[in-house]
C-alpha cells in the first residue's frame, strides 16, 4: 500500500524534474551567449546608461514584453529576443 507521504514525495520529485528539464535549455542559451560575448570582446552586461540615448527597447515576439535595449533574453519569459 502506498502512503500519502510517499505520493507527496513522488509528486514533488516529478515536479522538480520537470522544472529542471524546462530550465536547462534556457541556462544553456545564457551560458552560450556569455561565451560568445567573451570571445568577441564585447560587454558581458548591457551598459547602465543604455536607455539614456533615447533608444527604444526590444519587444519580445513571444510574450510582447518591452525589454531594455542591449538584452538578448526577455525579462518576462526568458526566451531569446
N, CA, C and O atoms as CSV, one atom per row, in Angstrom:
chain,resi,resn,atom,element,x,y,z
A,1,UNK,N,N,0.840,-1.180,0.000
A,1,UNK,CA,C,0.000,0.000,0.000
A,1,UNK,C,C,0.884,1.243,0.000
A,1,UNK,O,O,1.896,1.292,0.699
A,2,UNK,N,N,0.505,2.224,-0.772
A,2,UNK,CA,C,1.255,3.475,-0.879
A,2,UNK,C,C,0.651,4.486,0.086
A,2,UNK,O,O,-0.563,4.688,0.107
A,3,UNK,N,N,1.506,5.120,0.885
A,3,UNK,CA,C,1.017,6.105,1.852
A,3,UNK,C,C,0.938,7.487,1.210
A,3,UNK,O,O,1.479,7.728,0.131
A,4,UNK,N,N,0.260,8.367,1.897
A,4,UNK,CA,C,0.141,9.743,1.408
A,4,UNK,C,C,1.480,10.451,1.333
A,4,UNK,O,O,1.715,11.241,0.419
A,5,UNK,N,N,2.357,10.176,2.280
A,5,UNK,CA,C,3.684,10.779,2.281
A,5,UNK,C,C,4.510,10.338,1.085
A,5,UNK,O,O,5.250,11.137,0.511
A,6,UNK,N,N,4.388,9.080,0.708
A,6,UNK,CA,C,5.125,8.579,-0.454
A,6,UNK,C,C,4.602,9.202,-1.741
A,6,UNK,O,O,5.383,9.530,-2.635
A,7,UNK,N,N,3.273,9.370,-1.841
A,7,UNK,CA,C,2.702,10.031,-3.011
A,7,UNK,C,C,3.147,11.490,-3.104
A,7,UNK,O,O,3.443,11.987,-4.190
A,8,UNK,N,N,3.192,12.160,-1.975
A,8,UNK,CA,C,3.646,13.542,-1.938
A,8,UNK,C,C,5.092,13.643,-2.401
A,8,UNK,O,O,5.430,14.505,-3.212
A,9,UNK,N,N,5.938,12.771,-1.892
A,9,UNK,CA,C,7.349,12.761,-2.271
A,9,UNK,C,C,7.511,12.489,-3.768
A,9,UNK,O,O,8.346,13.115,-4.421
A,10,UNK,N,N,6.736,11.582,-4.305
A,10,UNK,CA,C,6.780,11.285,-5.732
A,10,UNK,C,C,6.349,12.496,-6.552
A,10,UNK,O,O,6.990,12.826,-7.551
A,11,UNK,N,N,5.273,13.159,-6.142
A,11,UNK,CA,C,4.777,14.328,-6.870
A,11,UNK,C,C,5.799,15.461,-6.850
A,11,UNK,O,O,6.026,16.105,-7.875
A,12,UNK,N,N,6.413,15.709,-5.705
A,12,UNK,CA,C,7.415,16.771,-5.595
A,12,UNK,C,C,8.629,16.443,-6.457
A,12,UNK,O,O,9.179,17.331,-7.108
A,13,UNK,N,N,9.046,15.200,-6.471
A,13,UNK,CA,C,10.193,14.785,-7.276
A,13,UNK,C,C,9.902,14.964,-8.760
A,13,UNK,O,O,10.747,15.467,-9.502
A,14,UNK,N,N,8.723,14.559,-9.196
A,14,UNK,CA,C,8.360,14.697,-10.612
A,14,UNK,C,C,8.311,16.172,-10.997
A,14,UNK,O,O,8.825,16.544,-12.052
A,15,UNK,N,N,7.710,17.010,-10.176
A,15,UNK,CA,C,7.644,18.446,-10.471
A,15,UNK,C,C,9.029,19.075,-10.512
A,15,UNK,O,O,9.287,19.932,-11.357
A,16,UNK,N,N,9.915,18.673,-9.628
A,16,UNK,CA,C,11.280,19.196,-9.636
A,16,UNK,C,C,12.015,18.793,-10.911
A,16,UNK,O,O,12.749,19.601,-11.480
A,17,UNK,N,N,11.831,17.572,-11.359
A,17,UNK,CA,C,12.474,17.116,-12.597
A,17,UNK,C,C,11.916,17.851,-13.817
A,17,UNK,O,O,12.670,18.181,-14.733
A,18,UNK,N,N,10.623,18.109,-13.841
A,18,UNK,CA,C,10.026,18.868,-14.943
A,18,UNK,C,C,10.573,20.294,-14.958
A,18,UNK,O,O,10.910,20.815,-16.021
A,19,UNK,N,N,10.664,20.924,-13.797
A,19,UNK,CA,C,11.204,22.280,-13.713
A,19,UNK,C,C,12.655,22.317,-14.191
A,19,UNK,O,O,13.054,23.246,-14.894
A,20,UNK,N,N,13.429,21.330,-13.820
A,20,UNK,CA,C,14.816,21.245,-14.258
A,20,UNK,C,C,14.903,21.065,-15.771
A,20,UNK,O,O,15.743,21.687,-16.421
A,21,UNK,N,N,14.051,20.228,-16.331
A,21,UNK,CA,C,14.053,19.998,-17.777
A,21,UNK,C,C,13.691,21.267,-18.543
A,21,UNK,O,O,14.190,21.483,-19.647
A,22,UNK,N,N,12.832,22.105,-17.973
A,22,UNK,CA,C,12.457,23.356,-18.628
A,22,UNK,C,C,13.577,24.388,-18.490
A,22,UNK,O,O,13.808,25.169,-19.414
A,23,UNK,N,N,14.268,24.405,-17.364
A,23,UNK,CA,C,15.285,25.422,-17.103
A,23,UNK,C,C,16.596,25.169,-17.824
A,23,UNK,O,O,17.296,26.125,-18.160
A,24,UNK,N,N,16.948,23.937,-18.069
A,24,UNK,CA,C,18.253,23.611,-18.653
A,24,UNK,C,C,18.466,24.270,-20.018
A,24,UNK,O,O,19.533,24.849,-20.222
A,25,UNK,N,N,17.529,24.222,-20.961
A,25,UNK,CA,C,17.782,24.878,-22.251
A,25,UNK,C,C,17.995,26.391,-22.126
A,25,UNK,O,O,18.826,26.957,-22.835
A,26,UNK,N,N,17.262,27.037,-21.244
A,26,UNK,CA,C,17.418,28.478,-21.052
A,26,UNK,C,C,18.803,28.773,-20.476
A,26,UNK,O,O,19.487,29.687,-20.936
A,27,UNK,N,N,19.210,28.009,-19.482
A,27,UNK,CA,C,20.526,28.218,-18.882
A,27,UNK,C,C,21.646,27.946,-19.876
A,27,UNK,O,O,22.659,28.644,-19.860
A,28,UNK,N,N,21.490,26.958,-20.731
A,28,UNK,CA,C,22.499,26.674,-21.750
A,28,UNK,C,C,22.597,27.813,-22.756
A,28,UNK,O,O,23.697,28.170,-23.178
A,29,UNK,N,N,21.457,28.391,-23.148
A,29,UNK,CA,C,21.475,29.536,-24.066
A,29,UNK,C,C,22.187,30.732,-23.434
A,29,UNK,O,O,22.960,31.417,-24.104
A,30,UNK,N,N,21.935,30.983,-22.162
A,30,UNK,CA,C,22.574,32.096,-21.471
A,30,UNK,C,C,24.081,31.873,-21.397
A,30,UNK,O,O,24.854,32.798,-21.644
A,31,UNK,N,N,24.504,30.664,-21.063
A,31,UNK,CA,C,25.934,30.351,-20.996
A,31,UNK,C,C,26.580,30.478,-22.372
A,31,UNK,O,O,27.685,31.007,-22.489
A,32,UNK,N,N,25.905,29.999,-23.412
A,32,UNK,CA,C,26.440,30.078,-24.777
A,32,UNK,C,C,26.613,31.537,-25.196
A,32,UNK,O,O,27.634,31.899,-25.779
A,33,UNK,N,N,25.623,32.369,-24.900
A,33,UNK,CA,C,25.726,33.776,-25.258
A,33,UNK,C,C,26.863,34.454,-24.493
A,33,UNK,O,O,27.579,35.282,-25.055
A,34,UNK,N,N,27.027,34.115,-23.238
A,34,UNK,CA,C,28.121,34.689,-22.452
A,34,UNK,C,C,29.483,34.326,-23.021
A,34,UNK,O,O,30.373,35.173,-23.098
A,35,UNK,N,N,29.646,33.075,-23.418
A,35,UNK,CA,C,30.915,32.654,-24.028
A,35,UNK,C,C,31.164,33.396,-25.337
A,35,UNK,O,O,32.289,33.812,-25.611
A,36,UNK,N,N,30.105,33.565,-26.155
A,36,UNK,CA,C,30.254,34.283,-27.424
A,36,UNK,C,C,30.638,35.737,-27.189
A,36,UNK,O,O,31.473,36.280,-27.912
A,37,UNK,N,N,30.043,36.370,-26.193
A,37,UNK,CA,C,30.378,37.768,-25.901
A,37,UNK,C,C,31.804,37.894,-25.391
A,37,UNK,O,O,32.507,38.841,-25.745
A,38,UNK,N,N,32.242,36.947,-24.560
A,38,UNK,CA,C,33.616,36.998,-24.067
A,38,UNK,C,C,34.608,36.811,-25.203
A,38,UNK,O,O,35.629,37.497,-25.247
A,39,UNK,N,N,34.327,35.895,-26.119
A,39,UNK,CA,C,35.209,35.673,-27.266
A,39,UNK,C,C,35.266,36.906,-28.159
A,39,UNK,O,O,36.326,37.251,-28.679
A,40,UNK,N,N,34.129,37.566,-28.335
A,40,UNK,CA,C,34.065,38.737,-29.206
A,40,UNK,C,C,34.638,39.982,-28.530
A,40,UNK,O,O,34.884,40.989,-29.194
A,41,UNK,N,N,34.849,39.918,-27.227
A,41,UNK,CA,C,35.383,41.067,-26.507
A,41,UNK,C,C,34.345,42.119,-26.203
A,41,UNK,O,O,34.692,43.229,-25.798
A,42,UNK,N,N,33.079,41.798,-26.388
A,42,UNK,CA,C,32.001,42.741,-26.132
A,42,UNK,C,C,31.623,42.770,-24.666
A,42,UNK,O,O,32.178,42.027,-23.857
A,43,UNK,N,N,30.677,43.630,-24.328
A,43,UNK,CA,C,30.256,43.716,-22.929
A,43,UNK,C,C,29.524,42.455,-22.504
A,43,UNK,O,O,28.808,41.844,-23.298
A,44,UNK,N,N,29.706,42.074,-21.261
A,44,UNK,CA,C,29.001,40.917,-20.735
A,44,UNK,C,C,27.648,41.310,-20.167
A,44,UNK,O,O,26.793,40.451,-19.950
A,45,UNK,N,N,27.444,42.603,-19.922
A,45,UNK,CA,C,26.160,43.128,-19.448
A,45,UNK,C,C,25.841,44.377,-20.234
A,45,UNK,O,O,26.754,45.047,-20.716
A,46,UNK,N,N,24.576,44.709,-20.376
A,46,UNK,CA,C,24.223,45.963,-21.036
A,46,UNK,C,C,24.735,47.149,-20.226
A,46,UNK,O,O,24.826,47.075,-19.001
A,47,UNK,N,N,25.064,48.227,-20.901
A,47,UNK,CA,C,25.525,49.423,-20.213
A,47,UNK,C,C,24.409,49.983,-19.344
A,47,UNK,O,O,23.230,49.883,-19.685
A,48,UNK,N,N,24.797,50.579,-18.206
A,48,UNK,CA,C,23.802,51.145,-17.296
A,48,UNK,C,C,23.037,52.292,-17.926
A,48,UNK,O,O,21.866,52.504,-17.612
A,49,UNK,N,N,23.691,53.040,-18.819
A,49,UNK,CA,C,23.031,54.173,-19.434
A,49,UNK,C,C,22.548,53.837,-20.840
A,49,UNK,O,O,22.489,54.719,-21.696
A,50,UNK,N,N,22.202,52.578,-21.091
A,50,UNK,CA,C,21.788,52.151,-22.429
A,50,UNK,C,C,20.519,52.855,-22.876
A,50,UNK,O,O,20.344,53.094,-24.071
A,51,UNK,N,N,19.628,53.195,-21.951
A,51,UNK,CA,C,18.378,53.827,-22.356
A,51,UNK,C,C,18.462,55.350,-22.311
A,51,UNK,O,O,17.467,56.019,-22.590
A,52,UNK,N,N,19.618,55.919,-21.968
A,52,UNK,CA,C,19.727,57.362,-21.877
A,52,UNK,C,C,19.865,58.025,-23.235
A,52,UNK,O,O,19.685,59.239,-23.337
A,53,UNK,N,N,20.181,57.266,-24.292
A,53,UNK,CA,C,20.332,57.866,-25.606
A,53,UNK,C,C,19.009,57.922,-26.368
A,53,UNK,O,O,18.991,58.312,-27.535
A,54,UNK,N,N,17.911,57.540,-25.733
A,54,UNK,CA,C,16.601,57.624,-26.360
A,54,UNK,C,C,16.242,56.403,-27.190
A,54,UNK,O,O,15.199,56.390,-27.844
A,55,UNK,N,N,17.081,55.381,-27.178
A,55,UNK,CA,C,16.788,54.185,-27.969
A,55,UNK,C,C,15.603,53.443,-27.365
A,55,UNK,O,O,15.477,53.330,-26.146
A,56,UNK,N,N,14.744,52.943,-28.234
A,56,UNK,CA,C,13.604,52.170,-27.769
A,56,UNK,C,C,14.039,50.767,-27.410
A,56,UNK,O,O,15.044,50.267,-27.916
A,57,UNK,N,N,13.286,50.141,-26.544
A,57,UNK,CA,C,13.572,48.771,-26.157
A,57,UNK,C,C,13.156,47.791,-27.236
A,57,UNK,O,O,12.657,48.176,-28.293
A,58,UNK,N,N,13.369,46.537,-26.954
A,58,UNK,CA,C,13.034,45.470,-27.890
A,58,UNK,C,C,11.809,44.748,-27.359
A,58,UNK,O,O,11.763,44.376,-26.186
A,59,UNK,N,N,10.818,44.547,-28.214
A,59,UNK,CA,C,9.598,43.845,-27.821
A,59,UNK,C,C,9.788,42.356,-28.059
A,59,UNK,O,O,10.217,41.941,-29.135
A,60,UNK,N,N,9.467,41.554,-27.051
A,60,UNK,CA,C,9.586,40.098,-27.142
A,60,UNK,C,C,8.538,39.556,-28.126
A,60,UNK,O,O,7.357,39.883,-28.012
A,61,UNK,N,N,8.965,38.730,-29.091
A,61,UNK,CA,C,7.992,38.182,-30.035
A,61,UNK,C,C,7.097,37.108,-29.421
A,61,UNK,O,O,6.080,36.739,-30.008
A,62,UNK,N,N,7.466,36.611,-28.251
A,62,UNK,CA,C,6.707,35.531,-27.624
A,62,UNK,C,C,5.636,36.044,-26.669
A,62,UNK,O,O,4.488,35.601,-26.712
A,63,UNK,N,N,6.027,36.997,-25.793
A,63,UNK,CA,C,5.072,37.467,-24.772
A,63,UNK,C,C,4.753,38.948,-24.888
A,63,UNK,O,O,3.975,39.474,-24.092
A,64,UNK,N,N,5.346,39.637,-25.874
A,64,UNK,CA,C,5.083,41.051,-26.151
A,64,UNK,C,C,5.544,42.001,-25.042
A,64,UNK,O,O,5.058,43.130,-24.968
A,65,UNK,N,N,6.473,41.570,-24.179
A,65,UNK,CA,C,7.005,42.430,-23.132
A,65,UNK,C,C,8.053,43.356,-23.722
A,65,UNK,O,O,8.880,42.926,-24.525
A,66,UNK,N,N,8.027,44.623,-23.331
A,66,UNK,CA,C,9.034,45.587,-23.768
A,66,UNK,C,C,10.273,45.399,-22.896
A,66,UNK,O,O,10.195,45.481,-21.670
A,67,UNK,N,N,11.424,45.145,-23.538
A,67,UNK,CA,C,12.681,44.921,-22.830
A,67,UNK,C,C,13.633,46.075,-23.097
A,67,UNK,O,O,13.527,46.756,-24.117
A,68,UNK,N,N,14.557,46.289,-22.179
A,68,UNK,CA,C,15.541,47.353,-22.339
A,68,UNK,C,C,16.482,47.025,-23.494
A,68,UNK,O,O,16.698,45.853,-23.802
A,69,UNK,N,N,17.043,48.045,-24.135
A,69,UNK,CA,C,17.983,47.804,-25.227
A,69,UNK,C,C,19.217,47.061,-24.717
A,69,UNK,O,O,19.644,47.263,-23.580
A,70,UNK,N,N,19.776,46.217,-25.548
A,70,UNK,CA,C,21.004,45.510,-25.205
A,70,UNK,C,C,20.791,44.125,-24.644
A,70,UNK,O,O,21.746,43.353,-24.556
A,71,UNK,N,N,19.587,43.781,-24.265
A,71,UNK,CA,C,19.327,42.461,-23.715
A,71,UNK,C,C,19.052,41.462,-24.833
A,71,UNK,O,O,18.420,41.801,-25.834
A,72,UNK,N,N,19.525,40.241,-24.661
A,72,UNK,CA,C,19.314,39.194,-25.657
A,72,UNK,C,C,18.182,38.258,-25.244
A,72,UNK,O,O,17.683,37.485,-26.062
A,73,UNK,N,N,17.773,38.326,-23.962
A,73,UNK,CA,C,16.709,37.466,-23.459
A,73,UNK,C,C,15.627,38.311,-22.806
A,73,UNK,O,O,15.912,39.341,-22.196
A,74,UNK,N,N,14.398,37.872,-22.937
A,74,UNK,CA,C,13.248,38.595,-22.404
A,74,UNK,C,C,13.279,38.602,-20.875
A,74,UNK,O,O,13.584,37.591,-20.242
A,75,UNK,N,N,12.957,39.759,-20.295
A,75,UNK,CA,C,12.896,39.874,-18.832
A,75,UNK,C,C,11.737,39.076,-18.245
A,75,UNK,O,O,11.807,38.641,-17.095
A,76,UNK,N,N,10.668,38.879,-19.025
A,76,UNK,CA,C,9.471,38.220,-18.523
A,76,UNK,C,C,9.512,36.708,-18.722
A,76,UNK,O,O,9.336,35.952,-17.767
A,77,UNK,N,N,9.746,36.258,-19.973
A,77,UNK,CA,C,9.644,34.824,-20.265
A,77,UNK,C,C,11.000,34.147,-20.475
A,77,UNK,O,O,11.047,32.927,-20.632
A,78,UNK,N,N,12.097,34.896,-20.484
A,78,UNK,CA,C,13.474,34.399,-20.592
A,78,UNK,C,C,13.784,33.746,-21.936
A,78,UNK,O,O,14.775,33.024,-22.055
A,79,UNK,N,N,12.961,33.986,-22.937
A,79,UNK,CA,C,13.269,33.452,-24.267
A,79,UNK,C,C,14.164,34.435,-25.018
A,79,UNK,O,O,14.190,35.628,-24.716
A,80,UNK,N,N,14.893,33.917,-25.994
A,80,UNK,CA,C,15.774,34.763,-26.797
A,80,UNK,C,C,14.966,35.799,-27.568
A,80,UNK,O,O,13.901,35.498,-28.107
A,81,UNK,N,N,15.484,37.016,-27.613
A,81,UNK,CA,C,14.798,38.090,-28.351
A,81,UNK,C,C,15.189,38.076,-29.801
A,81,UNK,O,O,14.713,38.905,-30.576
